[in-house]
CSV table of C-alpha atoms (C1' of nucleotides) in Angstrom, one decimal:
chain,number,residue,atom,x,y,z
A,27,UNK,CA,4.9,-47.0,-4.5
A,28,UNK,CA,1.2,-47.5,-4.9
A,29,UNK,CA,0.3,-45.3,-2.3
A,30,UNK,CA,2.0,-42.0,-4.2
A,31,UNK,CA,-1.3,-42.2,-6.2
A,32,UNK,CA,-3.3,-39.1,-6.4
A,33,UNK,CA,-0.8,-36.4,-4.0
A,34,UNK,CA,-2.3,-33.2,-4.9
A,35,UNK,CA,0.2,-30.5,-6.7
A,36,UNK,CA,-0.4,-28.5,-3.0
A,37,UNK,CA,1.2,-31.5,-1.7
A,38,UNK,CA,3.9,-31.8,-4.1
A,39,UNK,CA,5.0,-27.8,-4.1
A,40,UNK,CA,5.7,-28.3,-0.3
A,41,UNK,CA,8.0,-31.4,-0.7
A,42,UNK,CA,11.4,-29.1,-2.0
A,43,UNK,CA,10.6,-26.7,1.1
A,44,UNK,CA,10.5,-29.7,3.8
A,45,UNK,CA,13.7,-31.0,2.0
A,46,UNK,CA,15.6,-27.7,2.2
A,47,UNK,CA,14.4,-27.5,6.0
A,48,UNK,CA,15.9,-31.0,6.5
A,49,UNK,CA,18.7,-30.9,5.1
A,50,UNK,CA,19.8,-28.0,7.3
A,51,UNK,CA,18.7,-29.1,10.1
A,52,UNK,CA,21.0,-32.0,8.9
A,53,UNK,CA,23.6,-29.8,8.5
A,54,UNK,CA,22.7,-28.7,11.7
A,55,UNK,CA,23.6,-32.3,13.7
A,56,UNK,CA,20.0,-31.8,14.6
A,57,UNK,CA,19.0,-35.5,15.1
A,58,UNK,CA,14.9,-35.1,16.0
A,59,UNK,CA,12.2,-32.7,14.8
A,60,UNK,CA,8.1,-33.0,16.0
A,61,UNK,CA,5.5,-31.5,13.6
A,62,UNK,CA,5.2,-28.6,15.9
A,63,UNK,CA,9.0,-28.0,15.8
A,64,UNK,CA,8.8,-27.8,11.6
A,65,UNK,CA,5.5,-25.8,11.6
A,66,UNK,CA,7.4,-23.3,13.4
A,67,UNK,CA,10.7,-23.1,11.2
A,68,UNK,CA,8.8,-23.8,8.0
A,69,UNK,CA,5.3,-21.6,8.5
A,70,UNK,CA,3.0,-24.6,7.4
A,71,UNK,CA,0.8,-25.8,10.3
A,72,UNK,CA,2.1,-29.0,12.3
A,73,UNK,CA,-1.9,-30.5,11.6
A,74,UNK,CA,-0.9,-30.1,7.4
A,75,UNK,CA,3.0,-31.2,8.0
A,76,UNK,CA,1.3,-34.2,9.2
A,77,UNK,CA,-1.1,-35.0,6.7
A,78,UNK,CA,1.9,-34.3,3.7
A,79,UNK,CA,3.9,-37.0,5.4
A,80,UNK,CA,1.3,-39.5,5.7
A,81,UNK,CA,0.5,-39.1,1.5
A,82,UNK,CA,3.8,-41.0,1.3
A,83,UNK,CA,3.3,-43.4,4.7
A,84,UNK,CA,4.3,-42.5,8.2
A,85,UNK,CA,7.6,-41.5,8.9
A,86,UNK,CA,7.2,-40.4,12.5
A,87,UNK,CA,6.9,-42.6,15.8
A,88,UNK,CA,4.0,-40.9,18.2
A,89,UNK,CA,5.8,-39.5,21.3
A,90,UNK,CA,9.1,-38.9,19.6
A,91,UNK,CA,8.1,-37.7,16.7
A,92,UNK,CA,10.6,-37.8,13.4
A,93,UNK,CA,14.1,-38.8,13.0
A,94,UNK,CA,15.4,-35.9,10.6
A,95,UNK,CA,18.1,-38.0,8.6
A,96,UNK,CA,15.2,-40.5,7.9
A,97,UNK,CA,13.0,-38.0,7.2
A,98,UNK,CA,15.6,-36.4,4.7
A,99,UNK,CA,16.3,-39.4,3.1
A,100,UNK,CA,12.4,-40.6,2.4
A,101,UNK,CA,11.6,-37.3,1.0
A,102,UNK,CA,14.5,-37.4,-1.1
A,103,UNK,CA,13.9,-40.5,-2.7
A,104,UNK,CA,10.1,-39.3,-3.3
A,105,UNK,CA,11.3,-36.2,-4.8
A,106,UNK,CA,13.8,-39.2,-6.7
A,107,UNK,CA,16.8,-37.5,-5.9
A,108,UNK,CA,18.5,-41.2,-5.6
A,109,UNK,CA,19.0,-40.8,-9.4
A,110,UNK,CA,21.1,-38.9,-11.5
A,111,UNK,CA,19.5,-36.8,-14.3
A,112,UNK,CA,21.2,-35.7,-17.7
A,113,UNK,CA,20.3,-32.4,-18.9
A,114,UNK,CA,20.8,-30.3,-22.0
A,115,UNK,CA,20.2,-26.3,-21.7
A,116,UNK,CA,18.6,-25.1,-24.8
A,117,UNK,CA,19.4,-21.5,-25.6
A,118,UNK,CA,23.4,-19.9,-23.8
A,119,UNK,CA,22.2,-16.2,-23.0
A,120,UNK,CA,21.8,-14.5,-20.1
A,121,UNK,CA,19.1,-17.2,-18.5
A,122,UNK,CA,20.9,-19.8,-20.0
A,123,UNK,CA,24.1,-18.8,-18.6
A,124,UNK,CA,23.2,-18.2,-15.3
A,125,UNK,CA,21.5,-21.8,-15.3
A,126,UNK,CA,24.8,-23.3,-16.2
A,127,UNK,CA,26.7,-21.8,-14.0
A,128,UNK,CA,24.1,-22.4,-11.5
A,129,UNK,CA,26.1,-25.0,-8.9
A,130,UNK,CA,23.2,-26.5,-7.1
A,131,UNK,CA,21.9,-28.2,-9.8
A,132,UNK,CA,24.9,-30.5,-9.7
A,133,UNK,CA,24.9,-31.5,-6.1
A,134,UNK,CA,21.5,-32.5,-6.8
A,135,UNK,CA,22.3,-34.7,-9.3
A,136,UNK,CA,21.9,-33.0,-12.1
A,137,UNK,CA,24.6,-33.5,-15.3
A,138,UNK,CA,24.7,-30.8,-18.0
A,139,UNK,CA,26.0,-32.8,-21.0
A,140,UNK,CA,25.3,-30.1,-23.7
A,141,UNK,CA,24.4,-26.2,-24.5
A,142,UNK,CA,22.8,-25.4,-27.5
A,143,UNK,CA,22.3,-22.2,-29.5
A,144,UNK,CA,21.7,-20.4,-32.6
A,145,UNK,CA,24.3,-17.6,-32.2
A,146,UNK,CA,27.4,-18.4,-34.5
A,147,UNK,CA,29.2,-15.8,-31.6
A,148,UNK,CA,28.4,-18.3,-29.1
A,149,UNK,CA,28.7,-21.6,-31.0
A,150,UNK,CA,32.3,-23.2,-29.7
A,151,UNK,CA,32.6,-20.9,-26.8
A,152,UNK,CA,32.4,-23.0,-23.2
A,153,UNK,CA,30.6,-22.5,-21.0
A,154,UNK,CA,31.5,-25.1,-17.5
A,155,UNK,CA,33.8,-27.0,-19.6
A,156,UNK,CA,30.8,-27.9,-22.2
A,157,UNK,CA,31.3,-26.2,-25.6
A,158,UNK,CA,27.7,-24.6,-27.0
A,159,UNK,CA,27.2,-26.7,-30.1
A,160,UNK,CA,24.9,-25.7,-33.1
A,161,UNK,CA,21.5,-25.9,-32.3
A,162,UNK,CA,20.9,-27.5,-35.5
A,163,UNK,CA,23.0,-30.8,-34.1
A,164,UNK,CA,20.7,-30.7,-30.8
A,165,UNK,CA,18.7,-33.5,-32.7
A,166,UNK,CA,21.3,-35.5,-33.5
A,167,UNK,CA,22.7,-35.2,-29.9
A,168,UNK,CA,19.6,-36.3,-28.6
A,169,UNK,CA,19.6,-39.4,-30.6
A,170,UNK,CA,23.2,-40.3,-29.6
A,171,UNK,CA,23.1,-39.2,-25.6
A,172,UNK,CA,20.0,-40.5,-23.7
A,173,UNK,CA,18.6,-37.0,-22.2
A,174,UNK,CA,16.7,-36.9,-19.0
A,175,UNK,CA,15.7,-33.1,-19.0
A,176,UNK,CA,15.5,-30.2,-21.8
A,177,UNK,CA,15.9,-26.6,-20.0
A,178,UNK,CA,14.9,-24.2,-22.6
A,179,UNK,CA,16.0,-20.8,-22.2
A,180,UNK,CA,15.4,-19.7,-25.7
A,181,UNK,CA,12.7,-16.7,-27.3
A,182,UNK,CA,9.3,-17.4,-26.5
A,183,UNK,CA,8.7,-17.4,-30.0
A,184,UNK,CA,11.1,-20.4,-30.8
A,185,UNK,CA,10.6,-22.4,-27.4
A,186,UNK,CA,7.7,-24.8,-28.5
A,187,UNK,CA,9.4,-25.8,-31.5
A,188,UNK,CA,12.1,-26.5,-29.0
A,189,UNK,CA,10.2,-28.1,-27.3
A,190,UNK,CA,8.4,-30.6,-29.9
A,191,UNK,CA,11.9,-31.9,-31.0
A,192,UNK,CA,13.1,-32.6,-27.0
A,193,UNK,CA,9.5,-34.9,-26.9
A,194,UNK,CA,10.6,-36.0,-30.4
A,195,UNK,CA,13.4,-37.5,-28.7
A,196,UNK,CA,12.3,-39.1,-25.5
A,197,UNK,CA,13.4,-36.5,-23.6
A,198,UNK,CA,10.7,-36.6,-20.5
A,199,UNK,CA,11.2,-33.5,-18.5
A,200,UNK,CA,10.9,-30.2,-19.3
A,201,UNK,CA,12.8,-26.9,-17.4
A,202,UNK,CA,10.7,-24.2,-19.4
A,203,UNK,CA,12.1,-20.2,-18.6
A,204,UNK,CA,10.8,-18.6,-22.0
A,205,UNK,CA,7.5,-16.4,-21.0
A,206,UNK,CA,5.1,-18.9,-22.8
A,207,UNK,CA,2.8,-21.7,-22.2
A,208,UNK,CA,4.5,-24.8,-23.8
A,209,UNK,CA,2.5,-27.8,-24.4
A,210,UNK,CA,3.8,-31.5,-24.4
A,211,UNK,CA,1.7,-34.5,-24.5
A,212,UNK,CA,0.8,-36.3,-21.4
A,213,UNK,CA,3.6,-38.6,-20.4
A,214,UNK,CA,6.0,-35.5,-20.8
A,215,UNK,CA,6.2,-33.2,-17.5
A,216,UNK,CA,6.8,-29.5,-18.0
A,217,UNK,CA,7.5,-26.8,-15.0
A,218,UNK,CA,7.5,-23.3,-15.9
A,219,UNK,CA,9.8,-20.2,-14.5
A,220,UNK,CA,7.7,-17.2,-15.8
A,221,UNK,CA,10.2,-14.8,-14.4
A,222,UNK,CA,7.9,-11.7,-15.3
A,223,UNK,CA,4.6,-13.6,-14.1
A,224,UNK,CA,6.7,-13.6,-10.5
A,225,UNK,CA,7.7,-9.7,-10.6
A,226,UNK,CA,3.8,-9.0,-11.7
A,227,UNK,CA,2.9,-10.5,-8.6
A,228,UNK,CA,5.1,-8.8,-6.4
A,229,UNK,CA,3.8,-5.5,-8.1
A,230,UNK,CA,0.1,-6.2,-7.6
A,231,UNK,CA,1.0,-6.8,-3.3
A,232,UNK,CA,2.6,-4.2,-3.3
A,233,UNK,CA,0.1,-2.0,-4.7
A,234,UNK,CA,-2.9,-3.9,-2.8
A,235,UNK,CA,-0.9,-2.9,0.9
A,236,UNK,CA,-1.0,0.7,0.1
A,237,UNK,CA,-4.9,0.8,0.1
B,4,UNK,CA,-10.5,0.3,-5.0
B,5,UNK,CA,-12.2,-0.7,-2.0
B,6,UNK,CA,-13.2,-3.8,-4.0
B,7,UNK,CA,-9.9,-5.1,-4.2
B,8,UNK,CA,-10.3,-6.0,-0.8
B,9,UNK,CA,-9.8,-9.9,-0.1
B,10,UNK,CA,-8.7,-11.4,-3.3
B,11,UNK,CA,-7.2,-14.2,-2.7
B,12,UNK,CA,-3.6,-15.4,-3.8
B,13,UNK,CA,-4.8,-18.2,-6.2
B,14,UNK,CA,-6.7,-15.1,-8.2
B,15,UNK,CA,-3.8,-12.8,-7.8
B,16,UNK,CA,-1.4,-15.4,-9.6
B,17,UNK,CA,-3.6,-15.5,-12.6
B,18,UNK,CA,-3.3,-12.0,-13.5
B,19,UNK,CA,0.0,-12.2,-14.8
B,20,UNK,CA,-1.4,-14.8,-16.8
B,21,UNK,CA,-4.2,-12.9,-18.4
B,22,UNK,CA,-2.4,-9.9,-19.0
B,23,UNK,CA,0.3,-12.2,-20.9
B,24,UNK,CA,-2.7,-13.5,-23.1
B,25,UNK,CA,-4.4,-10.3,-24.2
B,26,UNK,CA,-1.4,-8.1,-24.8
B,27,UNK,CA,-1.3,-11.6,-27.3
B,28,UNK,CA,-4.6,-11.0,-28.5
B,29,UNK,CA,-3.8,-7.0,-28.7
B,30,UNK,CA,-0.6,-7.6,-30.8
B,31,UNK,CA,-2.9,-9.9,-33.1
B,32,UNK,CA,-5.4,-7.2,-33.4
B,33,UNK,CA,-8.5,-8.7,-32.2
B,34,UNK,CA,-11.6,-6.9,-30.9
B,35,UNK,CA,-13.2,-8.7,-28.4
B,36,UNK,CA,-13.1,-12.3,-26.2
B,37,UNK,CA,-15.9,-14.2,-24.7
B,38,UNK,CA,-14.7,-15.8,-21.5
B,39,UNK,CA,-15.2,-19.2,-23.3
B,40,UNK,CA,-12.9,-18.0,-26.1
B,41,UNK,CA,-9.8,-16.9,-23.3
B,42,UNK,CA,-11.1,-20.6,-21.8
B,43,UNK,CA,-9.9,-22.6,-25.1
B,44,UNK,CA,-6.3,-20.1,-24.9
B,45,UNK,CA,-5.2,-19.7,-21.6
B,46,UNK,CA,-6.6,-23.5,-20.1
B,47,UNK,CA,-9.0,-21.7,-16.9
B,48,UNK,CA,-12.0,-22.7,-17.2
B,49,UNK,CA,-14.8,-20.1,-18.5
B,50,UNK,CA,-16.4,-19.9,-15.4
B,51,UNK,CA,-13.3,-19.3,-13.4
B,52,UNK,CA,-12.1,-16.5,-16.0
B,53,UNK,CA,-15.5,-14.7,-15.5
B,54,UNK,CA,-15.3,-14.9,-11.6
B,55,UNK,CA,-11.8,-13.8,-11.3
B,56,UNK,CA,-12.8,-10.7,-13.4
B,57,UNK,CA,-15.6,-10.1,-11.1
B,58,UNK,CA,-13.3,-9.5,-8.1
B,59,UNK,CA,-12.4,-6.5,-9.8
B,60,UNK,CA,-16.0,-5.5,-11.1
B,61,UNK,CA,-17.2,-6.2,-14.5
B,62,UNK,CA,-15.0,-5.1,-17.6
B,63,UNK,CA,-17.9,-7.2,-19.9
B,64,UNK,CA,-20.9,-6.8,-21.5
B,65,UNK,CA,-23.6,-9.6,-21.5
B,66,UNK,CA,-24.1,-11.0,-25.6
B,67,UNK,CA,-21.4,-9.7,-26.2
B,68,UNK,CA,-17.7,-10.5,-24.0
B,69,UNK,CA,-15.1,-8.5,-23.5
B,70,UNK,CA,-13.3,-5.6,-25.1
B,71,UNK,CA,-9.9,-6.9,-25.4
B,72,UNK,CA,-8.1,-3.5,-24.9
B,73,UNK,CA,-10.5,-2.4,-22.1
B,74,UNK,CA,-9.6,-5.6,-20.5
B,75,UNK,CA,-6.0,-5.1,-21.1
B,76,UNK,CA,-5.9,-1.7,-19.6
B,77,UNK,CA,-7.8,-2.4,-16.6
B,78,UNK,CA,-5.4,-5.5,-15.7
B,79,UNK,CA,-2.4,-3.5,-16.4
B,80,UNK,CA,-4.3,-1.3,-13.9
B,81,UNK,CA,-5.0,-3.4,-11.3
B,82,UNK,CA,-1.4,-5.3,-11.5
B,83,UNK,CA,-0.6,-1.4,-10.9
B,84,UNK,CA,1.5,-1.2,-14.3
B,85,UNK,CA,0.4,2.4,-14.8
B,86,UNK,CA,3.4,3.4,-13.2
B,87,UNK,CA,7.1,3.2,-12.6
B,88,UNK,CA,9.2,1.0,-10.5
B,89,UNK,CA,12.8,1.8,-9.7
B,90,UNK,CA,14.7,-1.3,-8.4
B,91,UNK,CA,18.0,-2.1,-7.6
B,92,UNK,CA,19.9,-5.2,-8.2
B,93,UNK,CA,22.4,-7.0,-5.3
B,94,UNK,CA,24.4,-9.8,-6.3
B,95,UNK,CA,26.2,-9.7,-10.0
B,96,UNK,CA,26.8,-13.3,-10.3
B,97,UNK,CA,25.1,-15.4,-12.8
B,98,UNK,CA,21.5,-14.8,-11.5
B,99,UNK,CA,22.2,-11.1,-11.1
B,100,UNK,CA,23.5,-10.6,-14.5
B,101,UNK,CA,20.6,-12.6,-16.2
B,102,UNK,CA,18.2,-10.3,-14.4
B,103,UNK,CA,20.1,-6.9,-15.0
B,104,UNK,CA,19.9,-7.9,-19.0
B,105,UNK,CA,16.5,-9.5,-18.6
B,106,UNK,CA,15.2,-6.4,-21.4
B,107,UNK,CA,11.4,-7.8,-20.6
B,108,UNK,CA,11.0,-6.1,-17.5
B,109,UNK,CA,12.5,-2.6,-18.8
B,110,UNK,CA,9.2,-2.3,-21.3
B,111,UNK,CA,6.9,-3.4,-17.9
B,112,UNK,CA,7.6,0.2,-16.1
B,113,UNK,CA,11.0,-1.8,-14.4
B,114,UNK,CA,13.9,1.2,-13.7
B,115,UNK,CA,17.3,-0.3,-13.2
B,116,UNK,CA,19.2,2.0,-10.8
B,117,UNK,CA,21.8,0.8,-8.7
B,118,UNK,CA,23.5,-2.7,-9.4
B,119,UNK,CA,25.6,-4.1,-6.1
B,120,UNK,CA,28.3,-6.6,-5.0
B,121,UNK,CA,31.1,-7.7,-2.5
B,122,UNK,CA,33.7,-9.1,-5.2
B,123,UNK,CA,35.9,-6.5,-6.0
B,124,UNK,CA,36.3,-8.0,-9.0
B,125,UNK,CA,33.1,-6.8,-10.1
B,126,UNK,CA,33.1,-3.7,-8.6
B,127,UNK,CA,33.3,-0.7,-11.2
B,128,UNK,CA,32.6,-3.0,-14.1
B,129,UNK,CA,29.3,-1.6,-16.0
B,130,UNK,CA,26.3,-3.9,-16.6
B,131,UNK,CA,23.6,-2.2,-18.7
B,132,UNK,CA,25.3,1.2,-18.3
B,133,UNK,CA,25.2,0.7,-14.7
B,134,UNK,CA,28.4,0.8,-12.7
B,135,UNK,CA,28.2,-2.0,-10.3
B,136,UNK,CA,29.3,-0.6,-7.0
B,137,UNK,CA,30.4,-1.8,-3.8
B,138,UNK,CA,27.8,-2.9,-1.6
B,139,UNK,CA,29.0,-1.1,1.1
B,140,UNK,CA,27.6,1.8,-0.3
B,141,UNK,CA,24.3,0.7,-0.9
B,142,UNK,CA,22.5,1.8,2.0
B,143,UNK,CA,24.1,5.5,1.3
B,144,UNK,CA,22.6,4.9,-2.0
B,145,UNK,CA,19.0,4.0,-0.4
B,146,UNK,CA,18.9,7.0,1.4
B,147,UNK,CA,19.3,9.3,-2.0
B,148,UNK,CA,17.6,7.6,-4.5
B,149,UNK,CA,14.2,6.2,-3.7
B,150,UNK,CA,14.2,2.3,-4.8
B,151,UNK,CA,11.0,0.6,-4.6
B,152,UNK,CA,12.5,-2.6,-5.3
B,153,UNK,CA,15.2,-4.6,-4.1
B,154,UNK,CA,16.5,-7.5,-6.2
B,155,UNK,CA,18.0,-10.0,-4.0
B,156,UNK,CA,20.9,-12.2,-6.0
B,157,UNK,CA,23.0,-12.4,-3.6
B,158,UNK,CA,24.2,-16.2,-1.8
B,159,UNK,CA,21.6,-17.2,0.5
B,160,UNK,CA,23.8,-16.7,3.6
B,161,UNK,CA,23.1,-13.3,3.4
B,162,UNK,CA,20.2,-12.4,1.5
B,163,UNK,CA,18.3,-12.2,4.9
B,164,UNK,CA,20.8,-9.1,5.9
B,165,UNK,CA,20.3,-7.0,2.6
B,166,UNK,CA,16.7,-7.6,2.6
B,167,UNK,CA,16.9,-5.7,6.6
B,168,UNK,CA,19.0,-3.2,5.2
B,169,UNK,CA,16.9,-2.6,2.5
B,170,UNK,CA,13.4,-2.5,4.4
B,171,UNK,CA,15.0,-0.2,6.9
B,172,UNK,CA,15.5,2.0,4.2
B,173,UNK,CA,12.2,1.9,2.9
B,174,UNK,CA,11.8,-0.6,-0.1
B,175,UNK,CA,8.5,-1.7,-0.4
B,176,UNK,CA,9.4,-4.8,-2.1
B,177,UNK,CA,12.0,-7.7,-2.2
B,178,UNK,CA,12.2,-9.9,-5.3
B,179,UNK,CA,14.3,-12.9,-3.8
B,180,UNK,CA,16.2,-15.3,-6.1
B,181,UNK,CA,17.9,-16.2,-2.9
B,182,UNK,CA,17.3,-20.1,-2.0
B,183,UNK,CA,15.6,-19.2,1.5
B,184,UNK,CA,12.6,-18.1,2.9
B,185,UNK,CA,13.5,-14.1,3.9
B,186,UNK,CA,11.3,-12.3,6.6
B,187,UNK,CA,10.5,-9.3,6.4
B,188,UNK,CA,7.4,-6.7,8.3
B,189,UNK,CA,3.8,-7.1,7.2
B,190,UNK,CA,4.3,-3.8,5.1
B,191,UNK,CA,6.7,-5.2,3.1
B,192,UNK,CA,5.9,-7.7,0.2
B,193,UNK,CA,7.7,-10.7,-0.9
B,194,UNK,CA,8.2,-12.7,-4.2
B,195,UNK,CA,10.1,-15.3,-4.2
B,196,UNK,CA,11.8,-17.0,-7.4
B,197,UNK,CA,13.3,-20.5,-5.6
B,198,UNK,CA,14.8,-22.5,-8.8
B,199,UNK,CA,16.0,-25.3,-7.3
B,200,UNK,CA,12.3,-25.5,-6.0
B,201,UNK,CA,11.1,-25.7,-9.1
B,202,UNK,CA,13.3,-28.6,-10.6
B,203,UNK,CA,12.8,-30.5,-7.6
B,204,UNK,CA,8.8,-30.6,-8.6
B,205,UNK,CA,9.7,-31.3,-12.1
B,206,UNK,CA,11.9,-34.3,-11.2
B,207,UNK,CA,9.3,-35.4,-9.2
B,208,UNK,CA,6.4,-35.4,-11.5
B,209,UNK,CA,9.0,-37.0,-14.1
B,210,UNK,CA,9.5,-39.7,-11.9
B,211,UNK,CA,5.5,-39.7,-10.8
B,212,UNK,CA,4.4,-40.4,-14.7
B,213,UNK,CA,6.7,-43.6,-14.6
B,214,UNK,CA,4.3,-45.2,-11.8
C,17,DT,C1',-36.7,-9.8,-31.3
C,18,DA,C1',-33.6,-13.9,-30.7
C,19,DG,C1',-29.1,-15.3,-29.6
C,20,DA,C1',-25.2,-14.8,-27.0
C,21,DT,C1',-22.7,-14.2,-23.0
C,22,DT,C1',-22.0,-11.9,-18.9
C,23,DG,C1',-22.5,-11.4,-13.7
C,24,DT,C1',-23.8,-13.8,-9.8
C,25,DT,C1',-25.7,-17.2,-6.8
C,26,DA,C1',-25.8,-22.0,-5.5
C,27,DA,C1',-23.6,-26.6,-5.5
C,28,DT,C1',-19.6,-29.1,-5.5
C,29,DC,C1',-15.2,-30.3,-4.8
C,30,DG,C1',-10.7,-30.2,-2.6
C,31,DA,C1',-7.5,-28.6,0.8
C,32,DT,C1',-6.6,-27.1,5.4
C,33,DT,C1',-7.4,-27.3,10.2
C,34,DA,C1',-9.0,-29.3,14.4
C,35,DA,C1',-9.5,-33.1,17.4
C,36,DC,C1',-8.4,-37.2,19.5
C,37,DA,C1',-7.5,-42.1,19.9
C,38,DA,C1',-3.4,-44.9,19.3
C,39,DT,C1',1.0,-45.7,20.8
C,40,DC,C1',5.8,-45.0,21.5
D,25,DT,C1',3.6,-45.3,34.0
D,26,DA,C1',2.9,-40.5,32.3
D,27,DG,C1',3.9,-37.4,28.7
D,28,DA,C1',4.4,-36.5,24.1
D,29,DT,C1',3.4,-36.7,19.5
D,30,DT,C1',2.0,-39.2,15.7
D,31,DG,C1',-1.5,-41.0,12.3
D,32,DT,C1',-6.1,-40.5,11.0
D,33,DT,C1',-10.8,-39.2,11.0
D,34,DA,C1',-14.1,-35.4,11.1
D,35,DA,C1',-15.1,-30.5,10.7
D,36,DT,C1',-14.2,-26.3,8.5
D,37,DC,C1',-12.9,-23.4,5.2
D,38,DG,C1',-12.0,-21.8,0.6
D,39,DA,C1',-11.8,-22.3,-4.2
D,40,DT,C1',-13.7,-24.1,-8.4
D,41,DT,C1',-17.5,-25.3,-11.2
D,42,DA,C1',-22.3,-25.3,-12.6
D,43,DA,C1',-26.4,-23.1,-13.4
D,44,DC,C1',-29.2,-19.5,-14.8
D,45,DA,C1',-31.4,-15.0,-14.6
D,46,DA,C1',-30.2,-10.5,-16.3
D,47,DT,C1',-29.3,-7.9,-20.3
D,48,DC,C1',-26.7,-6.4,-24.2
DNA sequence: TAGATTGTTAATCGATTAACAATC
DNA sequence: TAGATTGTTAATCGATTAACAATC
């Protein structure tokens, strides 16, 4: 495990795109794949597939090349899919409810134990058989039920308070959707879905091809 | 606008980012910002900051900084935010919906036109005043009403058929929330907003920090 | 004018690509 | 064995940081 060291974040952005590949060539009773065969499915260069795998240790055999279930499984347990993760979503409105209902989290691994918010219209409605509870009990909650990850899906202007009271309480990961840099101390890991940061991009390339 | 040549992605995903920052600074009613100054707020270093706004040509003024609504306008600008968009939404499941009520993109220059689905369930129930209609109809639809840009929400078994159907009728750009990588012709741009992506990197920094 | 801060060039750092020896 | 493909080192490329002259 010493060897996971320093990956760069280039390194670690690719990892969910190799195991999505994977896994369907899994589903695809696909039993082999070379570098050259991934570089041309994925769009990464065989040369860079190569040196990603070897951040983690060699996976492959030199004239064969790699053994896809194998494959799968390593990169899953790197990723540390072989846990299961308990996760609260902070804030039931649109992006909130969409997350919820979101099925693929929970083949993953992923447990939603609780959905908070302040809107006494929401509070007691369920949502996937979890009833939204008083945000004002969130803290209490997290004292009780040992959380793994806090998606907030709150107001920007209320998300780093949010925020503060999920580090407050151990929780160690956070699934950030409101449109604002949240800070959380170093043993704490953040990753941010800035949905309008994504639609400025695509505006800007789409403006930059018509010159 | 010959300028805007090569600028490379890394640049490009900043923008968003700086634009976020001084329509902050704007709303707080301040003047101007040295590059050190954005530096302490945004987390790029000042150097950085004062080269990315050099791709562009230079919005400062030695001694002095920046003008903070000069600087504003000229990003909105260059992200190409002087103008409208009309976009269409396919998919009204739980992603779909969160987008269609998603007010934020509305106030960007964002036009909600035309919101599609297969469940006939769905069909003729209104979503932000829009009638959600069959998807059937949607390419008749593309031929009347000029849509610059297509939402995909749709499963991701067949996102990569409404994304042909809607380059073939012209769309200039695809917004994918779809959990694969769509193709589409070099004149065509591509954002794409893969969630399960993203919580795959958080779980794997989480579990990174516990080495 | 003196101080501040940009615009821009040069230096450094890191990531990607190329090449090839090792070896299955 | 011969062919294929990895693992790994070296070369290249690109992006970030540092430095400083220009100038407001």
């Amino acid at each position: 495990m010493d060897k996971k060291k320093d990956i760069s974040m280039a390194v670690i952005k690719r990892l969910p795109k190799y195991y999505r590949h994977l896994a369907e060539l899994l589903r695809n009773d696909v039993d082999r794949v070379s570098s050259k065969e991934l570089s041309e499915k994925i769009g990464f260069t065989a040369s860079q597939i190569r040196q990603d795998f070897n951040c983690f240790g060699g996976f492959g055999q030199q004239g064969y090349g790699y053994n896809v279930k194998e494959l799968y499984n390593e990169i899953s347990t790197i990723l540390g899919l072989d846990k299961r993760y308990s996760t609260i979503i902070i804030g039931a409105g649109n992006i909130g409810q969409a997350v919820a209902n979101y099925t693929r989290f929970e083949k993953f691994g992923f447990d939603l134990n609780g959905i908070f918010d302040v809107n006494p219209k929401l509070i007691g409605m369920k949502m996937k058989d979890i009833e939204i509870s008083d945000i004002d009990t969130m803290d209490e909650f997290l004292k009780n039920n040992k959380t793994d990850i806090g998606i907030i899906c709150v107001p920007h202007t209320v998300a780093q308070r949010v925020a503060d009271t999920l580090v407050a309480n151990g929780v160690k990961g956070i699934w950030n959707f409101a449109p604002i840099d949240i800070h959380v101390p170093e043993n704490v890991s953040i990753e941010n879905v800035h949905l309008s940061e994504s639609l400025l991009t695509l505006v800007y390339l789409m403006n930059d091809l018509d010159k």
